[in-house]
Amino acid sequence: MIAPREVIVIIVRPFTYDSDAHIISGRKNMIRIENLTPQLTAEECMEQRRCIEEGLFEVFIKYEKHNENDSYLGAAAV
């Protein structure tokens, strides 16, 4: 029996960006600050949000496991 394979497809398309620019004064001259935000489709926004949430979940799980190992220290301090 052949095991199923995972296939990753990467679709590359040109991005367009929303620009938010402003100028601030530095010590000797003016500095232009420009923030670029990609214009994403609704599906791309949801995928980006899912990836961020997944990454945060992994971080929280990591620290939760770490805190479980140190829980006896908290109980001793009470």
Coordinates of C-alpha atoms in Angstrom, one line a residue:
M1 CA 0.0 0.0 0.0
I2 CA 1.4 3.4 -1.0
A3 CA 1.1 6.1 1.7
P4 CA -0.6 9.4 0.6
R5 CA 1.7 12.3 -0.1
E6 CA 1.2 15.8 1.0
V7 CA 1.4 18.3 -1.9
I8 CA 2.1 22.0 -1.3
V9 CA 1.2 24.4 -4.0
I10 CA 2.5 27.9 -4.0
I11 CA 0.7 30.4 -6.2
V12 CA 2.7 33.5 -6.9
R13 CA 0.9 36.7 -8.0
P14 CA 1.9 40.3 -8.0
F15 CA 0.9 42.1 -4.9
T16 CA -0.5 45.6 -4.7
Y17 CA 0.0 47.7 -1.6
D18 CA -1.8 50.4 0.3
S19 CA 0.6 53.1 1.2
D20 CA 0.5 55.2 4.4
A21 CA 3.3 57.8 4.3
H22 CA 4.1 60.7 6.6
I23 CA 7.2 62.8 7.3
I24 CA 8.7 63.4 10.7
S25 CA 11.5 65.7 11.7
G26 CA 14.8 64.1 12.7
R27 CA 17.7 65.8 14.4
K28 CA 19.2 67.3 11.2
N29 CA 16.6 66.5 8.5
M30 CA 13.1 65.3 7.6
I31 CA 12.5 61.5 7.5
R32 CA 9.8 60.0 5.4
I33 CA 8.1 57.0 7.0
E34 CA 6.1 54.8 4.6
N35 CA 4.0 51.8 5.8
L36 CA 3.0 49.4 3.1
T37 CA 0.0 47.0 3.6
P38 CA -0.6 44.3 1.0
Q39 CA -4.1 44.2 -0.5
L40 CA -5.3 40.7 0.1
T41 CA -8.4 38.9 -1.0
A42 CA -10.9 37.7 1.6
E43 CA -9.5 34.1 1.3
E44 CA -5.9 35.4 1.7
C45 CA -6.9 37.4 4.8
M46 CA -8.5 34.4 6.4
E47 CA -5.4 32.2 5.5
Q48 CA -3.1 34.8 7.0
R49 CA -5.2 35.1 10.1
R50 CA -5.3 31.2 10.5
C51 CA -1.5 31.0 10.2
I52 CA -1.0 33.7 12.8
E53 CA -3.5 32.0 15.2
E54 CA -1.9 28.7 14.6
G55 CA 1.6 30.1 15.5
L56 CA 0.3 31.8 18.6
F57 CA -1.4 28.6 19.7
E58 CA 1.9 26.7 19.4
V59 CA 3.6 29.4 21.5
F60 CA 0.9 29.2 24.2
I61 CA 1.0 25.4 24.3
K62 CA 4.8 25.6 24.7
Y63 CA 4.7 27.9 27.6
E64 CA 1.7 26.1 29.2
K65 CA 3.8 22.9 29.2
H66 CA 6.7 24.9 30.7
N67 CA 4.5 26.3 33.4
E68 CA 3.1 22.9 34.3
N69 CA 6.7 21.7 35.0
D70 CA 7.2 24.6 37.4
S71 CA 3.8 24.5 39.0
Y72 CA 5.2 23.0 42.2
L73 CA 7.3 26.2 42.7
G74 CA 4.1 28.3 42.7
A75 CA 2.4 26.0 45.2
A76 CA 5.4 26.2 47.5
A77 CA 5.4 30.0 47.4
V78 CA 1.8 30.3 48.5

